[in-house]
Coordinates of C-alpha atoms in Angstrom, one line a residue:
Chain A
M1 CA -2.0 -11.9 -38.7
N2 CA 0.8 -14.4 -39.4
A3 CA 0.7 -18.1 -38.9
R4 CA 2.2 -18.1 -35.4
T5 CA -0.4 -15.6 -34.1
A6 CA -3.2 -17.6 -35.7
G7 CA -1.9 -20.8 -34.1
I8 CA -1.8 -19.2 -30.7
A9 CA -5.3 -17.8 -31.2
V10 CA -6.6 -21.3 -32.1
L11 CA -4.9 -22.8 -29.1
A12 CA -6.2 -20.1 -26.7
L13 CA -9.8 -20.6 -28.1
A14 CA -9.5 -24.4 -27.6
A15 CA -8.2 -23.9 -24.0
F16 CA -11.2 -21.6 -23.2
V17 CA -13.7 -24.1 -24.6
L18 CA -12.1 -26.9 -22.6
L19 CA -12.0 -24.8 -19.4
G20 CA -15.7 -24.1 -20.0
F21 CA -16.5 -27.7 -19.1
V22 CA -15.0 -27.5 -15.6
P23 CA -18.4 -26.9 -13.8
R24 CA -19.6 -30.1 -15.6
L25 CA -17.2 -32.2 -13.5
G26 CA -19.6 -31.8 -10.7
N27 CA -17.0 -31.4 -7.9
A28 CA -17.8 -28.4 -5.7
Y29 CA -14.2 -28.2 -4.3
Y30 CA -12.5 -28.0 -7.7
L31 CA -15.1 -25.6 -9.0
A32 CA -14.4 -23.3 -6.0
L33 CA -10.7 -23.6 -6.6
A34 CA -11.1 -22.9 -10.3
I35 CA -13.1 -19.7 -9.4
S36 CA -10.3 -18.5 -7.2
L37 CA -7.7 -19.2 -9.9
L38 CA -9.7 -17.3 -12.5
Q39 CA -10.4 -14.4 -10.0
Y40 CA -6.7 -13.9 -9.3
T41 CA -5.8 -14.4 -13.0
V42 CA -8.1 -11.6 -14.1
L43 CA -7.1 -9.3 -11.3
A44 CA -3.3 -9.9 -11.7
T45 CA -3.6 -9.5 -15.5
A46 CA -5.6 -6.3 -15.2
W47 CA -3.0 -5.0 -12.6
G48 CA -0.2 -5.8 -15.0
M49 CA -2.0 -4.1 -17.9
F50 CA -1.6 -0.8 -16.3
S51 CA 1.4 -1.2 -13.9
G52 CA 3.5 -3.4 -16.3
P53 CA 4.1 -0.8 -19.0
T54 CA 3.9 2.3 -16.9
R55 CA 5.8 0.9 -13.9
Y56 CA 3.4 2.7 -11.5
V57 CA 2.8 0.4 -8.5
S58 CA -0.9 0.5 -7.7
L59 CA -2.3 -0.8 -4.4
A60 CA -5.8 0.1 -5.3
T61 CA -7.0 -3.3 -6.5
T62 CA -9.1 -3.9 -3.4
A63 CA -10.8 -0.5 -3.8
F64 CA -12.2 -1.3 -7.2
F65 CA -13.0 -4.9 -6.3
G66 CA -14.9 -3.6 -3.3
V67 CA -16.8 -1.0 -5.3
G68 CA -18.0 -3.8 -7.6
A69 CA -18.9 -6.1 -4.7
Y70 CA -20.8 -3.4 -3.0
T71 CA -22.7 -2.3 -6.1
V72 CA -24.1 -5.9 -6.2
A73 CA -24.9 -5.9 -2.5
V74 CA -26.9 -2.7 -2.9
L75 CA -28.5 -3.2 -6.3
G76 CA -28.4 -7.0 -6.8
E77 CA -31.9 -7.7 -5.7
I78 CA -33.5 -4.7 -7.4
L79 CA -32.2 -4.8 -10.9
P80 CA -31.6 -7.5 -13.5
W81 CA -28.1 -9.0 -13.3
P82 CA -26.6 -7.6 -16.6
L83 CA -27.7 -4.1 -15.7
V84 CA -26.1 -4.5 -12.2
L85 CA -22.8 -5.5 -13.9
L86 CA -23.1 -2.6 -16.2
I87 CA -23.6 -0.1 -13.4
A88 CA -20.8 -1.7 -11.4
A89 CA -18.4 -1.3 -14.4
A90 CA -19.5 2.3 -14.9
L91 CA -19.0 3.1 -11.2
G92 CA -15.5 1.6 -11.3
A93 CA -14.6 3.5 -14.4
I94 CA -15.8 6.8 -12.9
V95 CA -13.9 6.3 -9.7
A96 CA -10.8 5.3 -11.6
A97 CA -11.0 8.3 -13.9
I98 CA -11.4 10.7 -11.0
V99 CA -8.5 9.0 -9.1
G100 CA -6.4 8.9 -12.2
L101 CA -7.0 12.5 -13.2
S102 CA -6.1 13.7 -9.7
T103 CA -3.1 11.5 -8.9
L104 CA -1.5 10.3 -12.1
R105 CA 0.1 13.7 -12.7
L106 CA 2.1 12.8 -9.6
S107 CA 4.8 10.4 -10.1
G108 CA 6.3 7.3 -8.3
V109 CA 5.9 7.1 -4.6
Y110 CA 3.1 9.6 -4.3
F111 CA 1.0 7.3 -6.4
V112 CA 1.8 4.3 -4.3
I113 CA 0.9 6.2 -1.2
F114 CA -2.4 7.4 -2.5
T115 CA -3.5 4.0 -3.8
F116 CA -2.3 2.5 -0.5
G117 CA -4.9 4.6 1.3
L118 CA -7.6 4.8 -1.3
T119 CA -9.1 1.5 -0.2
E120 CA -9.2 2.6 3.4
L121 CA -10.7 5.9 2.3
I122 CA -13.5 4.3 0.3
R123 CA -14.2 1.8 3.0
Q124 CA -14.5 4.6 5.6
L125 CA -16.9 6.5 3.3
V126 CA -19.0 3.4 2.8
V127 CA -19.1 2.6 6.5
W128 CA -20.0 6.3 7.2
F129 CA -22.7 6.2 4.6
E130 CA -24.2 2.9 5.8
V131 CA -24.2 3.9 9.5
N132 CA -25.5 7.4 9.0
K133 CA -27.7 7.2 6.0
S134 CA -29.0 3.7 5.3
R135 CA -28.6 2.7 9.0
V136 CA -27.3 -0.8 8.2
L137 CA -23.8 -2.2 8.4
G138 CA -23.6 -5.3 6.4
R139 CA -26.1 -6.4 3.7
Y140 CA -27.4 -9.8 2.6
V141 CA -26.8 -10.7 -1.1
F142 CA -29.7 -12.7 -2.4
V143 CA -29.3 -13.1 -6.2
D144 CA -30.0 -16.1 -8.4
I145 CA -26.5 -16.8 -9.4
T146 CA -24.9 -20.3 -9.0
Q147 CA -21.2 -21.1 -8.6
A148 CA -21.1 -22.4 -12.2
D149 CA -22.5 -19.0 -13.4
I150 CA -19.8 -17.2 -11.5
Y151 CA -17.2 -19.5 -13.1
W152 CA -18.5 -18.9 -16.6
Q153 CA -18.7 -15.2 -16.2
L154 CA -15.1 -15.1 -14.9
L155 CA -14.0 -17.2 -17.8
A156 CA -15.6 -14.9 -20.2
L157 CA -14.0 -11.9 -18.5
T158 CA -10.6 -13.6 -18.6
A159 CA -11.0 -14.1 -22.4
A160 CA -12.1 -10.5 -22.8
V161 CA -9.1 -9.2 -20.7
F162 CA -6.6 -11.1 -22.8
L163 CA -8.1 -10.0 -26.0
L164 CA -8.2 -6.4 -24.8
G165 CA -4.7 -6.6 -23.6
W166 CA -3.5 -8.0 -26.9
L167 CA -5.3 -5.3 -28.8
I168 CA -4.0 -2.5 -26.6
A169 CA -0.4 -3.7 -26.9
R170 CA -0.7 -3.5 -30.7
S171 CA -2.3 0.0 -30.6
R172 CA -0.9 3.5 -30.4
L173 CA -2.0 3.6 -26.8
G174 CA 0.1 0.5 -26.0
F175 CA 3.1 2.0 -27.7
A176 CA 2.7 5.3 -25.9
L177 CA 2.6 3.5 -22.6
R178 CA 5.8 1.6 -23.3
V179 CA 7.5 4.9 -24.0
I180 CA 6.2 6.3 -20.7
G181 CA 7.5 3.3 -18.9
E182 CA 11.0 3.7 -20.4
D183 CA 11.2 7.5 -19.7
E184 CA 8.3 9.7 -19.0
T185 CA 10.1 12.9 -19.9
V186 CA 11.1 11.6 -23.3
A187 CA 7.5 10.5 -23.9
K188 CA 6.3 14.0 -23.2
H189 CA 8.9 15.5 -25.6
C190 CA 7.7 13.1 -28.3
G191 CA 4.3 14.7 -28.1
I192 CA 2.6 11.9 -26.2
N193 CA -0.2 13.0 -24.0
T194 CA 1.1 11.0 -21.0
T195 CA -1.8 12.0 -18.7
F196 CA -4.4 10.8 -21.2
A197 CA -2.6 7.5 -21.9
K198 CA -2.1 6.7 -18.2
V199 CA -5.7 7.7 -17.2
A200 CA -7.2 5.7 -20.0
L201 CA -5.3 2.5 -19.1
F202 CA -5.8 3.0 -15.4
T203 CA -9.6 3.2 -16.1
I204 CA -9.7 0.1 -18.3
S205 CA -7.7 -1.9 -15.7
A206 CA -9.9 -0.6 -12.8
T207 CA -13.1 -1.4 -14.7
V208 CA -12.0 -5.0 -15.1
M209 CA -11.2 -5.2 -11.4
T210 CA -14.6 -3.7 -10.5
L211 CA -16.3 -6.3 -12.7
V212 CA -14.4 -9.1 -10.9
G213 CA -15.7 -7.8 -7.5
A214 CA -19.2 -7.6 -8.9
I215 CA -19.1 -11.2 -10.3
M216 CA -17.6 -12.6 -7.1
A217 CA -20.1 -10.8 -4.7
P218 CA -22.8 -13.6 -4.9
R219 CA -20.3 -16.0 -3.5
W220 CA -20.9 -14.4 -0.1
T221 CA -24.4 -14.3 1.3
Y222 CA -23.5 -11.5 3.6
I223 CA -21.3 -8.5 2.8
E224 CA -19.9 -5.8 5.0
P225 CA -17.2 -3.2 4.3
S226 CA -14.4 -5.2 5.9
I227 CA -15.2 -8.2 3.6
A228 CA -15.6 -6.3 0.4
F229 CA -12.6 -4.0 1.0
N230 CA -10.2 -6.6 2.3
S231 CA -6.8 -5.0 1.6
M232 CA -5.2 -8.5 1.4
I233 CA -6.5 -8.8 -2.2
S234 CA -4.3 -5.8 -3.3
F235 CA -1.2 -7.3 -1.8
Q236 CA -1.8 -10.8 -3.2
V237 CA -2.5 -9.5 -6.6
L238 CA 0.7 -7.4 -6.5
I239 CA 2.8 -10.4 -5.5
M240 CA 1.3 -12.6 -8.2
A241 CA 1.9 -10.1 -10.9
L242 CA 5.4 -9.5 -9.7
L243 CA 6.2 -13.2 -9.5
G244 CA 4.8 -13.8 -13.0
G245 CA 6.4 -10.7 -14.5
A246 CA 4.1 -7.8 -15.3
H247 CA 5.9 -6.6 -18.5
R248 CA 4.2 -9.3 -20.5
L249 CA 0.5 -9.8 -20.9
W250 CA 0.7 -13.5 -20.1
G251 CA 3.2 -12.9 -17.2
P252 CA 0.8 -12.4 -14.3
V253 CA -0.9 -15.7 -15.0
L254 CA 2.4 -17.5 -14.3
G255 CA 2.3 -16.0 -10.8
A256 CA -1.4 -16.1 -10.2
V257 CA -1.8 -19.8 -10.7
P258 CA 1.0 -21.2 -8.5
L259 CA 0.4 -18.6 -5.8
T260 CA -3.3 -19.1 -5.6
L261 CA -2.8 -22.8 -5.1
L262 CA 0.0 -22.1 -2.5
F263 CA -2.2 -19.6 -0.6
E264 CA -5.1 -22.0 -0.7
L265 CA -2.9 -24.7 0.9
L266 CA -1.2 -22.4 3.4
S267 CA -4.3 -20.6 4.7
A268 CA -5.9 -24.1 5.3
R269 CA -2.8 -25.7 6.9
F270 CA -1.1 -22.8 8.7
P271 CA -3.7 -20.0 9.3
N272 CA -1.6 -18.5 12.1
T273 CA 1.7 -18.1 10.3
F274 CA 0.2 -17.3 6.9
T275 CA 1.2 -13.7 7.0
I276 CA 4.8 -14.5 7.8
I277 CA 5.1 -17.0 5.0
L278 CA 3.4 -14.4 2.6
G279 CA 6.0 -11.9 3.6
C280 CA 8.9 -14.3 3.1
I281 CA 7.6 -15.3 -0.4
F282 CA 7.3 -11.6 -1.2
L283 CA 10.9 -10.9 -0.1
L284 CA 12.2 -13.9 -2.1
I285 CA 10.5 -12.7 -5.2
V286 CA 11.9 -9.2 -4.9
Y287 CA 15.5 -10.4 -4.3
L288 CA 15.7 -13.5 -6.5
L289 CA 13.3 -12.8 -9.3
P290 CA 13.3 -9.1 -10.0
R291 CA 11.8 -9.6 -13.5
G292 CA 9.4 -12.4 -12.5
V293 CA 9.0 -15.9 -14.1
A294 CA 8.4 -14.3 -17.5
G295 CA 11.7 -12.5 -17.2
L296 CA 13.5 -15.7 -16.2
F297 CA 11.9 -17.6 -19.1
E298 CA 13.0 -14.9 -21.6
K299 CA 16.5 -15.0 -20.1
L300 CA 16.7 -18.7 -20.6
T301 CA 15.3 -18.7 -24.1
A302 CA 17.4 -15.7 -25.3
P303 CA 21.0 -16.9 -25.3
G304 CA 22.5 -13.4 -25.2
G305 CA 20.7 -12.9 -21.9
K306 CA 19.7 -9.4 -23.1
T307 CA 16.3 -8.4 -21.9
T308 CA 14.3 -5.3 -22.3
G309 CA 13.2 -3.0 -19.4
R310 CA 12.9 -3.9 -15.8
V311 CA 10.1 -5.5 -13.8
A312 CA 6.9 -3.6 -13.4
A313 CA 7.9 -0.8 -11.2
Chain B
M1 CA -13.3 25.1 20.8
T2 CA -10.2 25.4 22.9
N3 CA -10.5 21.7 23.7
A4 CA -10.8 20.7 20.0
I5 CA -7.7 22.8 19.2
L6 CA -5.7 21.5 22.1
T7 CA -6.6 17.9 21.2
G8 CA -5.7 18.7 17.6
L9 CA -2.3 20.1 18.6
M10 CA -1.5 17.1 20.7
L11 CA -2.6 14.8 17.9
G12 CA -0.6 16.8 15.4
G13 CA 2.5 16.8 17.6
M14 CA 2.2 13.0 17.7
Y15 CA 1.9 12.8 13.9
A16 CA 4.9 15.1 13.5
L17 CA 6.9 12.8 15.8
I18 CA 5.8 9.7 14.0
A19 CA 6.7 11.2 10.6
M20 CA 10.2 12.6 11.7
G21 CA 11.9 9.2 11.3
L22 CA 10.3 8.5 8.0
T23 CA 11.3 11.8 6.5
L24 CA 14.9 11.0 7.5
Q25 CA 14.8 7.5 6.0
Y26 CA 13.1 8.6 2.8
G27 CA 14.8 12.0 2.4
V28 CA 18.3 10.9 3.1
A29 CA 18.6 7.2 2.7
R30 CA 16.1 7.2 -0.2
I31 CA 14.3 4.2 1.3
M32 CA 10.6 4.4 1.2
N33 CA 10.0 2.2 4.2
L34 CA 6.5 0.7 4.1
S35 CA 7.1 -1.3 7.2
Y36 CA 7.6 1.9 9.2
G37 CA 4.4 1.5 11.2
E38 CA 5.2 -2.1 12.1
F39 CA 8.4 -0.8 13.8
L40 CA 6.3 1.6 15.7
I41 CA 3.9 -1.1 16.9
A42 CA 6.9 -3.4 17.8
A43 CA 8.2 -0.7 20.0
A44 CA 4.8 -0.2 21.6
F45 CA 4.7 -3.9 22.4
A46 CA 8.2 -3.8 23.8
S47 CA 7.1 -0.9 26.0
H48 CA 4.0 -2.7 27.1
W49 CA 6.0 -5.8 27.9
L50 CA 8.6 -3.8 29.9
F51 CA 5.9 -2.0 31.9
T52 CA 3.5 -4.8 32.7
G53 CA 6.1 -7.5 33.1
W54 CA 9.0 -5.7 34.7
A55 CA 7.4 -2.5 36.0
I56 CA 9.8 -0.4 33.9
S57 CA 8.3 3.0 33.2
P58 CA 7.9 3.8 29.5
F59 CA 10.2 6.8 29.9
A60 CA 12.9 4.6 31.3
G61 CA 12.0 2.1 28.6
L62 CA 13.0 4.6 26.0
A63 CA 16.6 4.2 27.1
L64 CA 16.3 0.5 26.3
V65 CA 14.1 0.4 23.3
V66 CA 15.6 3.3 21.3
P67 CA 19.2 2.0 21.1
L68 CA 18.0 -1.5 20.4
A69 CA 15.9 -0.1 17.5
F70 CA 18.9 1.9 16.2
A71 CA 21.0 -1.3 16.1
L72 CA 18.3 -3.3 14.5
N73 CA 17.6 -0.8 11.8
F74 CA 21.3 -0.4 11.1
A75 CA 21.5 -4.2 10.6
I76 CA 18.4 -4.2 8.4
Y77 CA 19.9 -1.5 6.2
K78 CA 23.2 -3.3 6.0
L79 CA 21.9 -6.8 5.3
L80 CA 18.6 -6.3 3.6
L81 CA 18.7 -2.9 1.8
T82 CA 22.4 -2.6 0.8
P83 CA 21.9 -5.2 -2.0
L84 CA 19.1 -3.2 -3.4
V85 CA 21.1 0.0 -3.2
R86 CA 23.9 -1.7 -5.2
R87 CA 21.5 -3.3 -7.7
A88 CA 19.5 -0.1 -8.5
P89 CA 20.6 1.8 -11.6
N90 CA 19.1 5.0 -10.4
R91 CA 17.1 6.6 -7.6
D92 CA 13.7 5.8 -8.9
A93 CA 14.6 2.1 -9.3
L94 CA 15.8 2.1 -5.7
E95 CA 12.6 3.7 -4.5
V96 CA 10.5 1.0 -6.1
D97 CA 12.7 -1.8 -5.0
S98 CA 12.7 -0.5 -1.4
I99 CA 8.9 -0.1 -1.5
L100 CA 8.6 -3.8 -2.5
A101 CA 11.2 -5.1 -0.1
T102 CA 9.9 -3.2 2.9
F103 CA 6.4 -4.3 1.9
G104 CA 7.5 -7.9 2.3
L105 CA 9.1 -7.0 5.6
T106 CA 5.8 -5.5 6.7
F107 CA 4.1 -8.9 6.4
V108 CA 7.0 -10.7 8.2
I109 CA 7.0 -8.3 11.2
Q110 CA 3.2 -8.1 11.4
G111 CA 2.9 -11.9 11.1
S112 CA 5.4 -12.4 13.8
M113 CA 3.6 -10.0 16.1
L114 CA 0.3 -11.7 15.4
A115 CA 1.8 -15.1 16.2
L116 CA 3.3 -13.7 19.5
F117 CA 0.5 -11.5 20.7
G118 CA -2.6 -12.4 18.8
G119 CA -5.0 -10.0 17.2
A120 CA -6.3 -8.4 20.4
Y121 CA -5.9 -4.8 21.4
Y122 CA -3.4 -3.9 24.0
S123 CA -3.1 -0.9 26.4
Y124 CA -1.7 -0.2 29.8
S125 CA -2.4 2.5 32.3
F126 CA 0.4 5.0 32.7
L127 CA 0.1 8.5 34.1
A128 CA -3.6 8.2 33.3
F129 CA -4.9 11.1 35.4
P130 CA -6.3 14.4 34.3
V131 CA -4.4 17.6 34.7
Q132 CA -5.3 21.2 34.1
F133 CA -3.6 22.8 31.1
L134 CA -4.4 26.2 29.6
G135 CA -7.8 26.1 31.3
E136 CA -8.7 22.7 29.9
T137 CA -8.5 19.2 31.3
V138 CA -6.1 16.9 29.5
A139 CA -4.6 13.5 30.2
A140 CA -1.2 13.6 31.9
N141 CA 0.3 10.9 29.6
R142 CA -0.6 12.8 26.5
L143 CA 0.9 16.0 27.9
A144 CA 4.1 14.2 28.9
A145 CA 4.3 12.6 25.5
L146 CA 3.9 16.0 23.9
G147 CA 6.7 17.4 26.1
I148 CA 9.1 14.6 25.1
T149 CA 8.1 15.0 21.4
I150 CA 9.1 18.7 21.5
L151 CA 12.3 17.9 23.2
L152 CA 13.2 15.2 20.7
G153 CA 12.3 17.4 17.8
L154 CA 14.5 20.2 19.2
V155 CA 17.5 18.0 19.7
L156 CA 17.1 16.5 16.3
Y157 CA 16.8 20.0 14.7
L158 CA 19.9 21.2 16.5
A159 CA 21.9 18.1 15.7
L160 CA 21.0 18.4 12.0
T161 CA 21.8 22.1 11.7
R162 CA 24.5 22.7 14.3
T163 CA 26.8 19.7 14.1
R164 CA 29.2 18.5 11.5
A165 CA 27.5 15.0 11.1
G166 CA 24.2 16.7 10.8
T167 CA 25.5 18.9 8.0
A168 CA 26.9 15.9 6.2
V169 CA 23.5 14.2 6.5
R170 CA 21.8 17.2 5.0
A171 CA 24.3 17.3 2.2
V172 CA 23.5 13.7 1.3
A173 CA 19.8 14.5 1.2
V174 CA 20.5 17.3 -1.2
D175 CA 22.8 15.5 -3.6
P176 CA 24.5 12.2 -2.8
F177 CA 26.9 12.5 -5.7
A178 CA 28.2 16.0 -4.8
A179 CA 28.4 14.9 -1.2
Q180 CA 30.9 12.2 -2.1
L181 CA 33.1 14.9 -3.8
V182 CA 33.5 16.6 -0.4
A183 CA 34.6 13.4 1.3
I184 CA 31.3 12.3 2.8
N185 CA 31.0 8.6 3.2
V186 CA 27.5 8.4 1.6
P187 CA 26.7 4.7 2.2
Q188 CA 27.7 5.1 5.8
A189 CA 25.7 8.3 6.3
S190 CA 22.7 6.6 4.6
A191 CA 22.9 3.6 6.9
L192 CA 23.3 5.7 10.0
T193 CA 20.4 8.0 9.0
F194 CA 18.2 5.0 8.3
A195 CA 19.0 3.7 11.8
L196 CA 18.3 7.1 13.3
G197 CA 14.9 7.1 11.6
G198 CA 14.3 3.7 13.1
A199 CA 15.3 4.9 16.5
L200 CA 12.9 7.8 16.2
V201 CA 10.0 5.7 15.2
A202 CA 10.7 3.4 18.2
A203 CA 10.6 6.4 20.5
A204 CA 7.3 7.4 18.9
G205 CA 6.0 3.9 19.4
V206 CA 6.9 3.9 23.1
L207 CA 5.3 7.3 23.6
V208 CA 2.1 6.4 21.6
S209 CA 1.7 3.2 23.6
T210 CA 1.2 5.2 26.8
F211 CA -2.1 6.7 25.7
L212 CA -3.4 4.7 22.7
T213 CA -4.6 1.2 22.4
F214 CA -2.8 -0.8 19.7
S215 CA -2.9 -4.2 18.1
A216 CA -0.5 -6.3 16.0
S217 CA -2.2 -5.2 12.8
S218 CA -2.5 -1.4 13.4
G219 CA 0.9 -0.5 12.0
V220 CA -0.5 0.2 8.5
V221 CA -2.5 3.2 9.9
F222 CA 0.6 4.7 11.3
T223 CA 2.6 4.2 8.1
M224 CA -0.2 5.9 6.2
K225 CA -0.3 8.9 8.5
A226 CA 3.5 9.2 8.4
L227 CA 3.6 9.0 4.7
I228 CA 0.9 11.7 4.3
V229 CA 2.7 14.0 6.7
V230 CA 6.1 13.4 5.0
V231 CA 4.8 14.0 1.5
M232 CA 2.7 17.0 2.6
G233 CA 5.5 18.7 4.4
G234 CA 8.1 18.1 1.7
V235 CA 10.4 15.1 1.8
G236 CA 13.3 15.4 4.2
N237 CA 12.1 18.6 5.7
M238 CA 11.8 18.7 9.5
L239 CA 9.9 22.0 9.7
G240 CA 7.5 20.7 6.9
C241 CA 7.0 17.6 9.1
L242 CA 6.0 19.7 12.0
V243 CA 3.6 22.0 10.1
A244 CA 2.0 19.2 8.1
G245 CA 1.6 17.1 11.3
L246 CA -0.1 19.9 13.1
A247 CA -2.3 20.7 10.1
L248 CA -3.4 17.1 9.9
G249 CA -4.0 16.8 13.7
L250 CA -5.9 20.0 13.9
S251 CA -8.1 19.3 10.9
E252 CA -8.8 15.8 12.2
S253 CA -9.8 17.0 15.6
L254 CA -12.0 19.8 14.3
V255 CA -13.8 17.5 11.9
A256 CA -14.2 14.8 14.6
S257 CA -15.8 17.3 17.0
Y258 CA -17.8 19.4 14.6
V259 CA -18.7 17.3 11.6
D260 CA -18.4 13.5 12.1
P261 CA -15.7 11.3 13.7
G262 CA -16.2 8.8 10.9
L263 CA -14.8 11.2 8.3
T264 CA -11.3 11.9 9.7
L265 CA -9.5 9.8 7.1
A266 CA -11.5 11.4 4.3
V267 CA -10.2 14.8 5.6
N268 CA -6.6 13.5 5.7
F269 CA -6.9 12.5 2.1
A270 CA -8.6 15.7 1.0
L271 CA -5.8 17.7 2.6
F272 CA -3.1 15.5 1.2
L273 CA -4.5 15.7 -2.3
A274 CA -5.1 19.5 -2.1
V275 CA -1.5 20.1 -1.1
L276 CA -0.1 17.8 -3.8
L277 CA -2.2 19.3 -6.5
V278 CA -1.1 22.8 -5.6
K279 CA 2.4 22.1 -4.6
P280 CA 3.6 18.7 -5.9
A281 CA 6.8 18.9 -3.9
G282 CA 5.0 19.4 -0.6
L283 CA 4.7 22.6 1.5
F284 CA 8.4 23.1 2.1
G285 CA 9.8 20.8 -0.6
R286 CA 12.2 21.8 -3.3
A287 CA 10.7 21.4 -6.7
T288 CA 13.3 18.9 -7.9
R289 CA 11.1 16.0 -8.9

């Protein structure tokens, strides 16, 4: 660890300690906003962890978020909270491993299509199960978790995700993934077990998303499939990661923070035209910032303008 | 049993029709159009408006909506997608860029329709009387839609296999670089094929609107179905489209009548995955990927 890394580590630690005091400000609105910011930061960073290096566009964020939220809805009152979180994480990992094993052998567009529909599929299965087996559609979530608790848990998860992402990037796995992102055929010929590398990272990223869903669940008192599996989350996370730049660990944050604030503002002021504005922002990002803010930043700081790789894709 | 099969065949015919345009757009122009379903719903709204506001029959409406959709999609390809085609270093990059761009387009179109028509479900009554067909009672509008679907499919098949332009389009689908060597204007062929795909989905939208209720936000479902059919059948393959569409429709109808109507999407996905795991290029696809 050189001096620069140590400096960054100290700064990051200081930032996290400072951020830990946000609930002490006592303003409910800012706390809610901070929770949204953290939620999307973790989701977008987790998305970028897998999709950034491999360039597989995943639209399954909502599926895992929903699995986490629903685990809490079902088990939240029965079991102690840490155990519920553990079960949620395990469920997310199992689903991700199954999905990964069956679809990651397929490349490019097939993957997008499958993840595109996976949320809908899981939602249908949950609805079917609730209607036919448990005979309720919609559950009440009564757990003893305050807004400040949610905030601190998300903050801890954020720290964990960044640490994990940093460790992975320095490991053999991270290197394997970058080779896959550059050229999957070359990676195979180098003796990299591409399927294992992709499934492993997909599972890690999905477990984090599931945990976010579980942590966020107590925010609603009432949960039903259309709330937990709201496909808008996948889309927003994708836009955020793209705007920030998914080829860097810290890239998605650069998109998540401004866009969360913007969406907050827009959905309050222009609820009816929100979708149109969302689409226009998306198009602007695709056309004007193909490598995200992080890419722009690198281009400006590197005088040669030579950058590596393309945007997460 | 006959009823379930007949329903399945009609449903499958509709899926095949819906997927035909997408297989052209993706197979030839290499644009993975995620806003595909939105164009279908837009055409359905246009048909609804023509019928309730001007008393123009949907079949006559086709003559208005389809050329308009062709022109619109041609413009979209020229203005919105050509920059991406130029920018992309290879096919895979274009695929991803087109997914992202049309994804943004989805929101713009969907949002516009929501602002115009609201979130309510729309339908209108056209040819809504029962007729006897093969000893079963079916709705006349569904039967008429099936008839037009078969006609459209046949015309398209003949155009692609029997005409010079159709041969050029198939050549571009096989190998865009080699196609240029035999004096085919690939960008032009791509633009026209994309527009043709848009015209087909508009036709599908008009036909679907005669017997299904739809809302501003139901486009995604149709995109999904079309994508599944296209990938299952083998990208760019018309026959594959038909077979995959029918297989999907039949399985859906059988599961809905004998197992549980809530599990139709699960069946769609199980079929989709099963086909991809056995034949990654689709039922009739060439193993080039």
